[in-house]
Coordinates of C-alpha atoms and ligand atoms in Angstrom, one line a residue:
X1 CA 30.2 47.2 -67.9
X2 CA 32.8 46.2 -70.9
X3 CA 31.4 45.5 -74.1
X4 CA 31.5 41.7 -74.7
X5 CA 34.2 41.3 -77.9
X6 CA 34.0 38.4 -80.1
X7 CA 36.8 36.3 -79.9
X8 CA 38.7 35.1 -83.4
X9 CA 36.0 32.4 -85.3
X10 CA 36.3 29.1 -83.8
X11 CA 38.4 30.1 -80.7
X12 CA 35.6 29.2 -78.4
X13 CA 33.4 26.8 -80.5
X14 CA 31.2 25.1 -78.2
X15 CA 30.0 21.4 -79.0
X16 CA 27.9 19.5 -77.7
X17 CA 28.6 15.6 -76.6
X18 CA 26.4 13.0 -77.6
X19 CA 27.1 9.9 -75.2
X20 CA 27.5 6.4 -76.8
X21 CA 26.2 2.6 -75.2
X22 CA 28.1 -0.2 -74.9
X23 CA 27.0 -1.5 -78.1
X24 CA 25.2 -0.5 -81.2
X25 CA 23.6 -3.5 -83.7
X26 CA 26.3 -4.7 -85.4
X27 CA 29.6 -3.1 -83.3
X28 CA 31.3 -5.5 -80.8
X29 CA 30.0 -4.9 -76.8
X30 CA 32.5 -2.4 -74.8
X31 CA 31.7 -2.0 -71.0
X32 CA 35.1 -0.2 -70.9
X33 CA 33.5 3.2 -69.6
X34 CA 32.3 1.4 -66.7
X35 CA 35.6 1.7 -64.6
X36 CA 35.8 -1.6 -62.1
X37 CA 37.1 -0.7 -59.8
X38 CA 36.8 -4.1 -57.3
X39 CA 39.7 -2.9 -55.0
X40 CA 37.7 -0.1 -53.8
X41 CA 35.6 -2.2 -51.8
X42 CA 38.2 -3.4 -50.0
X43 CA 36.7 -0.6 -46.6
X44 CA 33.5 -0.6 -44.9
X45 CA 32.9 2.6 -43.4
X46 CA 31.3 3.0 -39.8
X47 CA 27.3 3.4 -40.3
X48 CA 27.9 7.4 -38.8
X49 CA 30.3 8.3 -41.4
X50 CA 30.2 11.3 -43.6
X51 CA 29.1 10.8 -47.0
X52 CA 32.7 12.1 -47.9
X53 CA 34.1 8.9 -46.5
X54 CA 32.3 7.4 -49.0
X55 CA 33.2 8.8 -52.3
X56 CA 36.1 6.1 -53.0
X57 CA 33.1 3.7 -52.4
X58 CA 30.8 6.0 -54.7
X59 CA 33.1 6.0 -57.7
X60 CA 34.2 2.6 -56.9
X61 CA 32.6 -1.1 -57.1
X62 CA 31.8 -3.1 -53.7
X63 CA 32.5 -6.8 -54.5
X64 CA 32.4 -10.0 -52.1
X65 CA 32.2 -13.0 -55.3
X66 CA 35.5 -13.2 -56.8
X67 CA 34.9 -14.0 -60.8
X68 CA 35.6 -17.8 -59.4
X69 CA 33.1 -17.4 -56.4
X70 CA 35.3 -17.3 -53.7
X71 CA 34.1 -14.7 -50.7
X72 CA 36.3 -12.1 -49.3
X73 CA 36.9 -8.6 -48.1
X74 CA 35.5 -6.5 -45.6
X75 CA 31.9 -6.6 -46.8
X76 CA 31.3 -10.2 -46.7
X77 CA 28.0 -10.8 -44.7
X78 CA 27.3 -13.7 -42.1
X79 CA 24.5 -15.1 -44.0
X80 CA 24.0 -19.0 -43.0
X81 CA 24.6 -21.6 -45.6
X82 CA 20.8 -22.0 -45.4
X83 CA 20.0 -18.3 -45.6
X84 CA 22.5 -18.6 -49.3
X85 CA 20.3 -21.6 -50.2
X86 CA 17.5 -20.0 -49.5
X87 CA 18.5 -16.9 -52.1
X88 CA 19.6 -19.0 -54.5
X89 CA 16.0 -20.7 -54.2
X90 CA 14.6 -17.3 -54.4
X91 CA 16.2 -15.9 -57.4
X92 CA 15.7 -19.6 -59.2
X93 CA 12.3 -19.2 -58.5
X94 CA 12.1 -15.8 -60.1
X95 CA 13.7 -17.1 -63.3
X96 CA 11.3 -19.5 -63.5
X97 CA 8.5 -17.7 -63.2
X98 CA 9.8 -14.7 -65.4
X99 CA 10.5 -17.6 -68.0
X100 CA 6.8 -19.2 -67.9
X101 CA 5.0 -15.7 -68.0
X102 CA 7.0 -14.2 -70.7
X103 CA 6.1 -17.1 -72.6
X104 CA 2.1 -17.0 -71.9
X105 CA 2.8 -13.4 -72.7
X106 CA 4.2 -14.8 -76.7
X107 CA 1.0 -17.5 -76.6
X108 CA -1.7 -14.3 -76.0
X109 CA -2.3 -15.6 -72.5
X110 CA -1.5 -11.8 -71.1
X111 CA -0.8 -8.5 -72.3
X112 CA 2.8 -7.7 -71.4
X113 CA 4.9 -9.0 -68.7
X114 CA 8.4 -7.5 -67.8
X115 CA 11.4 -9.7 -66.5
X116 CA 14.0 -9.5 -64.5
X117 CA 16.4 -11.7 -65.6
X118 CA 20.0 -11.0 -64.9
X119 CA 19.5 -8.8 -62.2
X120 CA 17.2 -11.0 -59.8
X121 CA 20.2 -10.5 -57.1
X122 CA 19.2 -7.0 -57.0
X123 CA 15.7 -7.8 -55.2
X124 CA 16.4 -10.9 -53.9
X125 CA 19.4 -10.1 -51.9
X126 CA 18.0 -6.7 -50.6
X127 CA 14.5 -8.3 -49.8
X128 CA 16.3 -10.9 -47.8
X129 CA 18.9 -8.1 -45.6
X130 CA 15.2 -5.7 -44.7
X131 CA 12.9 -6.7 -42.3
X132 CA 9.3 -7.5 -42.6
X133 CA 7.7 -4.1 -41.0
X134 CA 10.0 -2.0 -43.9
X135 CA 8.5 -0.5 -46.7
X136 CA 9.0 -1.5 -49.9
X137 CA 9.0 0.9 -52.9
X138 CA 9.3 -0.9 -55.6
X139 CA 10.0 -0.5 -59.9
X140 CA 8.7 -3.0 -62.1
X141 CA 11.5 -4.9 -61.9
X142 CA 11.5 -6.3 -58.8
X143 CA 9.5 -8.8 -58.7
X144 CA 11.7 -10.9 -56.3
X145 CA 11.0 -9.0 -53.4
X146 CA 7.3 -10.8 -53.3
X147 CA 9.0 -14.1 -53.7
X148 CA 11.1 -13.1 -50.8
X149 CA 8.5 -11.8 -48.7
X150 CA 6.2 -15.1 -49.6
X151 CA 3.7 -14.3 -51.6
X152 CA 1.1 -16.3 -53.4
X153 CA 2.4 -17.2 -57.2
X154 CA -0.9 -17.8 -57.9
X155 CA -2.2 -14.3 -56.8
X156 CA 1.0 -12.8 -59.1
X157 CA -0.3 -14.6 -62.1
X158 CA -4.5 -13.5 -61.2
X159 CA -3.0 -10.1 -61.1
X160 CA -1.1 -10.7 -64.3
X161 CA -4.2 -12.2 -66.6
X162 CA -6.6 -9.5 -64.4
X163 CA -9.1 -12.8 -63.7
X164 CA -11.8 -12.3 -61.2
X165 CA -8.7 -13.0 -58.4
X166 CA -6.8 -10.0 -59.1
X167 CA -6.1 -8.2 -56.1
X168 CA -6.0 -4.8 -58.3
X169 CA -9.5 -5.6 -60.0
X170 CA -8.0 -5.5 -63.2
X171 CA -7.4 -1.9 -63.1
X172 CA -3.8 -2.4 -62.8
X173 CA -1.3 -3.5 -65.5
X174 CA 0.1 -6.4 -65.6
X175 CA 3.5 -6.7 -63.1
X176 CA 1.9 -3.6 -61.7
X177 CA 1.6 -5.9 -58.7
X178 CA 0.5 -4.2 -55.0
X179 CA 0.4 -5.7 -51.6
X180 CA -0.9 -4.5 -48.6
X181 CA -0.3 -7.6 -46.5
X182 CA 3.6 -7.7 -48.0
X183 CA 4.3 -4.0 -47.5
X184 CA 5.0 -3.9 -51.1
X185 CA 3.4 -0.4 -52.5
X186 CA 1.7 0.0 -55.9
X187 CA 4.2 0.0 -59.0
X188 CA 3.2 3.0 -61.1
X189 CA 3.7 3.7 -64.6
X190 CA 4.9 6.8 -64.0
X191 CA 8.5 6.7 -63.4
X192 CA 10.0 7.6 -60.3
X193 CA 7.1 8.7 -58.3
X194 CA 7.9 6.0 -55.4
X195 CA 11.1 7.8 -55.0
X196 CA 9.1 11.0 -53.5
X197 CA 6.4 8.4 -51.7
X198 CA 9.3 5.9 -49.9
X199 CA 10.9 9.3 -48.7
X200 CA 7.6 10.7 -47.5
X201 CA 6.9 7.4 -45.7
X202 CA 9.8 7.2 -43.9
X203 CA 9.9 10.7 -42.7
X204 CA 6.5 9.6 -41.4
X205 CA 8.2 6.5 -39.9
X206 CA 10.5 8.3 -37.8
X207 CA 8.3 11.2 -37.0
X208 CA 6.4 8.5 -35.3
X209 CA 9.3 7.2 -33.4
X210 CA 9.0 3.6 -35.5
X211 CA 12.3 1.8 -36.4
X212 CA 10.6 0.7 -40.0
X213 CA 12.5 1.8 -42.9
X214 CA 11.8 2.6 -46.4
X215 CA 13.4 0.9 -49.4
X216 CA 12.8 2.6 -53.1
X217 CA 14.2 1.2 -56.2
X218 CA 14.6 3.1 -59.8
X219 CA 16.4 2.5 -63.1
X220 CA 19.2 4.5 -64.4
X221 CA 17.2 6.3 -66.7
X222 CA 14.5 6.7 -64.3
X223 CA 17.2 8.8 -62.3
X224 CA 16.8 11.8 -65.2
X225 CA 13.4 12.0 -63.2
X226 CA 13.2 15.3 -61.0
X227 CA 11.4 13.2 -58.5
X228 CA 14.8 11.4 -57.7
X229 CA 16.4 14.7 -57.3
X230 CA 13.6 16.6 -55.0
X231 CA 13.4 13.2 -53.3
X232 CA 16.9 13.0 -52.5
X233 CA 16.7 16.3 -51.2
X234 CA 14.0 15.8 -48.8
X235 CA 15.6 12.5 -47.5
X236 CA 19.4 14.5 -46.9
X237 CA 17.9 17.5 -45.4
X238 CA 15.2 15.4 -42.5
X239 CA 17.9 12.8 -42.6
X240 CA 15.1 10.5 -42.9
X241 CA 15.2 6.1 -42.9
X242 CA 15.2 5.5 -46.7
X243 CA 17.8 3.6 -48.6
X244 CA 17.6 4.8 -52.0
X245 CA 18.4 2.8 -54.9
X246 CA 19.8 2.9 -58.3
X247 CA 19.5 -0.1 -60.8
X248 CA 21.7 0.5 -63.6
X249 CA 21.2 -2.3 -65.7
X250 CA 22.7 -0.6 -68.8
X251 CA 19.6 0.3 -70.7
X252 CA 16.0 2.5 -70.3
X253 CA 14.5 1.2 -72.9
X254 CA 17.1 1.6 -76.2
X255 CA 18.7 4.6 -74.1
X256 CA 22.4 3.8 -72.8
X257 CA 22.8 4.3 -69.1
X258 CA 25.5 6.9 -70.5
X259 CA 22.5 9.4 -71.2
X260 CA 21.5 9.5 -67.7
X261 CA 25.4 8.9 -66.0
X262 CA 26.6 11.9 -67.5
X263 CA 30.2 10.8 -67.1
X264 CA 30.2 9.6 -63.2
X265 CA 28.6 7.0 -61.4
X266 CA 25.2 7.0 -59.9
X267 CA 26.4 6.3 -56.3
X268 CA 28.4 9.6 -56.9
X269 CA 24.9 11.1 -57.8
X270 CA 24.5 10.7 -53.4
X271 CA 27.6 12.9 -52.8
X272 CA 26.3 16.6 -54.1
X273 CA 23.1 15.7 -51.5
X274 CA 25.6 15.1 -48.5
X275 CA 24.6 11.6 -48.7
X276 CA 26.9 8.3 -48.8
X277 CA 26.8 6.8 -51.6
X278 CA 27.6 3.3 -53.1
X279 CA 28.3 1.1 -55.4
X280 CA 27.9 -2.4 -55.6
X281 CA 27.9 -5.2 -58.1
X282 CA 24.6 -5.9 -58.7
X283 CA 25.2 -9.6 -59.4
X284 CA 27.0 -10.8 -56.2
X285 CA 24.4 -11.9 -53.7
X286 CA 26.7 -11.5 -51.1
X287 CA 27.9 -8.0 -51.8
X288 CA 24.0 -6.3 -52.4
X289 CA 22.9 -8.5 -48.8
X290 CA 26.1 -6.6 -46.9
X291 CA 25.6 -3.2 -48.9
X292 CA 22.0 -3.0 -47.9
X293 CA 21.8 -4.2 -44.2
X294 CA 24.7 -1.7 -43.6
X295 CA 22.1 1.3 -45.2
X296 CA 19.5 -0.5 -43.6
X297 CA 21.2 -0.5 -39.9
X298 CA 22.4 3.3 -40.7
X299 CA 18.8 4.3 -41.5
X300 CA 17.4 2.5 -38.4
X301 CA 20.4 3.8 -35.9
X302 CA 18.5 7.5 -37.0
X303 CA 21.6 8.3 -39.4
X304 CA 19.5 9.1 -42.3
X305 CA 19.6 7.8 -46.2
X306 CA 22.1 5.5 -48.4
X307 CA 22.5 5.9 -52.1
X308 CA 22.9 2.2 -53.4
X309 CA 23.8 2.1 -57.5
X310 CA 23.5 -1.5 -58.2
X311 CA 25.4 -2.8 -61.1
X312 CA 23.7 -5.3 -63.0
X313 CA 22.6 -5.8 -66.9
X314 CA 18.8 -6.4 -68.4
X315 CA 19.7 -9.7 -70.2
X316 CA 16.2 -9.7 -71.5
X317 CA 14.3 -7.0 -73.6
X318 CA 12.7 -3.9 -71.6
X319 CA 9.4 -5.1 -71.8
X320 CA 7.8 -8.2 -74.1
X321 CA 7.0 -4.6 -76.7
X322 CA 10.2 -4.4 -77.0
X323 CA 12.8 -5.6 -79.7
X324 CA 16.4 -5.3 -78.0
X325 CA 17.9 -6.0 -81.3
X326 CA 17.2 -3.0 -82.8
X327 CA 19.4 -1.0 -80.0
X328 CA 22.2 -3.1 -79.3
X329 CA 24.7 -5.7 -80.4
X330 CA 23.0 -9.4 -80.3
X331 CA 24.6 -11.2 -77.5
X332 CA 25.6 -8.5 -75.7
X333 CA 24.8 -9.7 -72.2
X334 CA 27.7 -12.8 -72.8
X335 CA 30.2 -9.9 -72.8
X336 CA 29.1 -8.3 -69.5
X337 CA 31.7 -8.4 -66.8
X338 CA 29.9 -9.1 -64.1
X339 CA 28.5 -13.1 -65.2
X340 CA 25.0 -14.0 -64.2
X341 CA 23.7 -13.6 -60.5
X342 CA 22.6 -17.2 -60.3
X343 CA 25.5 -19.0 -61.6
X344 CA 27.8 -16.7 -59.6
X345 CA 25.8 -17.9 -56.0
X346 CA 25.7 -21.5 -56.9
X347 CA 29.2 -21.6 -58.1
X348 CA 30.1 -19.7 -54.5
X349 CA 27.3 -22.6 -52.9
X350 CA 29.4 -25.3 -54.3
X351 CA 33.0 -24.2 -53.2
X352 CA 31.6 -24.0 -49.8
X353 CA 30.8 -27.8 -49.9
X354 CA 27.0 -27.6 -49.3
X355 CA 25.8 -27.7 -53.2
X356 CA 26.3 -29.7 -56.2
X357 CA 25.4 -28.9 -60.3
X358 CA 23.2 -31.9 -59.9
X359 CA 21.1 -30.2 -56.7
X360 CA 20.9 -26.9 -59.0
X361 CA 19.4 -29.1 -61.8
X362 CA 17.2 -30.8 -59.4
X363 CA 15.9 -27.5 -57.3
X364 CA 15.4 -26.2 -61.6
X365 CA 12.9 -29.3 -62.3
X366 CA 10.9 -28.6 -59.3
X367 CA 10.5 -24.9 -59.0
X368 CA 9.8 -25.0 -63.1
X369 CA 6.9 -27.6 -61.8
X370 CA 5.4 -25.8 -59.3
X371 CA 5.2 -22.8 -61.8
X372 CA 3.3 -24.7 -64.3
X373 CA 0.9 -26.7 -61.5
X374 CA 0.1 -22.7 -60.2
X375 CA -0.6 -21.5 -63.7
X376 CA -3.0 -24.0 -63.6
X377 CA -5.0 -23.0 -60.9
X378 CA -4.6 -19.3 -61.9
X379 CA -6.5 -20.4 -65.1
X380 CA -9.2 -22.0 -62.8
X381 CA -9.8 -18.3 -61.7
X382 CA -10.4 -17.1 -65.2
X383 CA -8.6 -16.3 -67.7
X384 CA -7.7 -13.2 -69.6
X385 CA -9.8 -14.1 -72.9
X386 CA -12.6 -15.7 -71.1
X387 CA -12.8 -14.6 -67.6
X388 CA -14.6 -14.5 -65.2
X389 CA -13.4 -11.1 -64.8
X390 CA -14.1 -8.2 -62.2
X391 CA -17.6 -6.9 -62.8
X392 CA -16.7 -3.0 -65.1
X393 CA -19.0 -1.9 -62.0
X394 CA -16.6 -2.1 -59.7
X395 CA -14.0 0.1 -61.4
X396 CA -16.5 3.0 -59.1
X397 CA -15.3 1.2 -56.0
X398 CA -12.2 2.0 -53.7
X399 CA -11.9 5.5 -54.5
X400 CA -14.2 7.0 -52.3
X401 CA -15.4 6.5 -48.5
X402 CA -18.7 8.3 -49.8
X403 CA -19.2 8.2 -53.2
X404 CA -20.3 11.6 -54.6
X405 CA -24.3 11.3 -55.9
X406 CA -23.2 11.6 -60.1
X407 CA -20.8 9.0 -59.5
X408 CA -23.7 6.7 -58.1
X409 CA -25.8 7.7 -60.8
X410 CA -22.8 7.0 -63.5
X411 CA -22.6 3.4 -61.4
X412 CA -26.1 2.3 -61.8
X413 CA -26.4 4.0 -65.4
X414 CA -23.4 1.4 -66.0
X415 CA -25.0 -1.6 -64.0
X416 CA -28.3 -0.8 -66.4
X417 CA -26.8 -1.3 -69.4
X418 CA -24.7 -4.0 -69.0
Ligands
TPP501 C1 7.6 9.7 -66.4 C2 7.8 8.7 -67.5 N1 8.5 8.9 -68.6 C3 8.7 8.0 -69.5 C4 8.1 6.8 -69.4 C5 8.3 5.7 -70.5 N2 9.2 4.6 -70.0 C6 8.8 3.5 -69.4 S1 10.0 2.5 -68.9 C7 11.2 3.6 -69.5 C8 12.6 3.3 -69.4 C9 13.1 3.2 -67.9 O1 14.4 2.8 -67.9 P1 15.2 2.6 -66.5 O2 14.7 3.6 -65.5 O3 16.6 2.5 -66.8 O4 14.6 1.2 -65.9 P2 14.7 -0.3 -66.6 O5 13.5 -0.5 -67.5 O6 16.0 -0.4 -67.3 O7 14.7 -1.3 -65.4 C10 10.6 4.7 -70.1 C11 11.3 5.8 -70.7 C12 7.3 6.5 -68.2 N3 6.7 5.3 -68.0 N4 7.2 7.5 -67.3

């Protein structure tokens, strides 16, 4: 074997490439590196295609909303004026109850909440195009699929200030929200796990012979996870009813999506699995609703799993820890492309004939009502300073059919002393 020779110093120097966000404190917001590409929607593939067919779609950007609302191209969905209501309801309801948490959260009425603000198409929509019987696998930021799948504010906000109605017992963190009833699985702290779990359930699914799919969401930097990757795997090679997908709101935390993108597009992620992959602005209601009943009719016709990347932007801070102005420029959700979910639908709402700026204001006052009159009655169930809370006891329960004898001892050791 020949001798490796060095080449002349700096022939060959290697370096390595440090990607850079859209904005830094201070510098002026550039979404530049995002490539638009809204003509590329402008084909919707048959449900049996090849995940090659999709790769325009993949590196592209699926739009319905014009910038002025107006509907168009080959994705747009035959939703019913009332069914567009409805989401606009739905994602008005969200902000609302994002907005009256977060700030219970600043009073020291809970411990942390996470919104969801600018991207509550992203849930809403996709709740909407599922079906009941699917599986939802959920990220903490998708809280509108419970509004979508109807259920109790009041039970949210128990969860939320862990009072003696929390259906997690207090065990849980706040917005760590799980619901049997719902088909809305546990959100875990652990990024990424549901990827694995929605995959597994609906291998499960089909092995059965059910039509139920499975829905999992993640973050872009969630996606550096090597759950996403064995998951995706497992789903290509069983072909199995999951539509996986990608939020890529811009930012994990203070990391840029570009950390995670490595130069190409999420959706494009899809391709190296032999999956189809898309991507769709996260902010037109219209476009996620046609994106994800086309995954969702592919998955249930036994045609296997969709990559959706969703294109959206966290207006607000990760988390209520979390000072966005330290990371990025102030402002810098006014400069992103893609407007505001809400405004967008009601804009579309009122070209149509069926809305008005006076109905949106209107439809505001109420749902901002009822959010106040159900924090009221979550505080009749206790709150998070004074209870009543779940007894520390019963932190033994729901783990085991039969609970092992030093466990039972540990129980009523506990129950003594307290
Ligand atoms: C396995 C794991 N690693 C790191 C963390 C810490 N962490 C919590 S949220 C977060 C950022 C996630 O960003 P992204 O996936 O883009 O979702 P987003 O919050 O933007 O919706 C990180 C790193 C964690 N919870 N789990």
């Amino acid at each position: 074997m020949p001798t490796p020779t060095a080449g002349p110093a700096g022939a060959f120097a290697s370096k390595l490439y440090v990607p850079t966000g859209s904005s830094r404190p201070g510098e002026t917001p550039d979404f530049s590196a995002l490539k638009l590409v809204s003509e590329t929607g402008s084909f919707q593939p048959a449900t049996d295609c090849e995940a090659g067919d999709t790769v325009p779609l993949a590196r592209g950007l699926v739009r319905v909303l014009d910038d002025q609302g107006e509907a168009g191209g080959p994705w747009q969905p035959e939703l019913s004026d009332e069914q567009l209501l409805q989401g606009l309801r739905h994602m008005l309801h969200v902000r609302a109850y994002d907005d009256r948490m977060f700030r219970m959260q600043r009073q020291g009425q809970l411990s942390f909440y996470i919104k969801s603000t600018g991207e509550e198409a992203v849930a809403v929509a996709q709740g909407m195009a599922l079906r009941g019987g699917d599986m939802l696998f959920p990220a903490y930021r998708q809280q509108g699929l419970l509004f979508v799948r109807g259920r109790d504010v009041v039970d949210m906000m128990c969860h939320c200030i862990s009072n003696a109605r929390d259906n997690c017992k207090g065990r849980q963190m706040p917005v760590f929200y799980t619901w049997k009833d719902g088909n809305f699985f546990s959100i875990s702290g652990n990024l990424a796990t549901q990827y694995s779990q929605a995959v597994g359930w609906a291998m499960a699914s089909a092995y059965k012979g059910e039509d139920h799919i499975a829905t999992t969401w993640v973050g872009d930097g969630s996606t550096a996870e090597a759950d996403v990757h064995n998951a995706m795997l497992f789903a290509a090679t069983y072909r199995a009813p999951v539509i996986l997908n990608i939020v890529n709101n811009q930012w994990a935390i203070s990391t840029p999506q570009a950390f995670a993108a490595t130069g190409t597009t999420f959706a494009a992620r899809a391709l190296g699995y032999n999956i189809p992959g898309i991507r769709v602005d996260g902010n037109d209601f219209l476009a996620v609703y046609a994106v994800t009943e086309w995954a969702a009719l592919r998955a249930r016709q036994g045609l296997g799993p969709t990559v959706i990347e969703l294109l959206t932007y966290r207006v607000a801070g990760h988390s209520t820890s979390d000072n966005p102005d330290a990371y990025r420029a102030q402002g810098e959700g006014d400069a992103w492309p893609l407007g505001d979910p809400v405004t967008r639908l009601k804009q579309h709402l009122i070209g149509r004939g069926v809305w008005s700026e006076q109905q949106q204001q209107e439809l505001e006052a109420e749902l901002k009502q009822s959010i106040t009159d159900a924090w009221k009655q979550a505080l009749s169930h206790g709150s998070l300073e004074d209870g009543p809370h779940w007894p520390v006891a019963t932190m033994f329960d729901d783990v085991f059919q039969h609970m092992p004898a030093h466990l039972l001892r540990q129980r009523q050791q506990l129950e003594d002393e307290t």
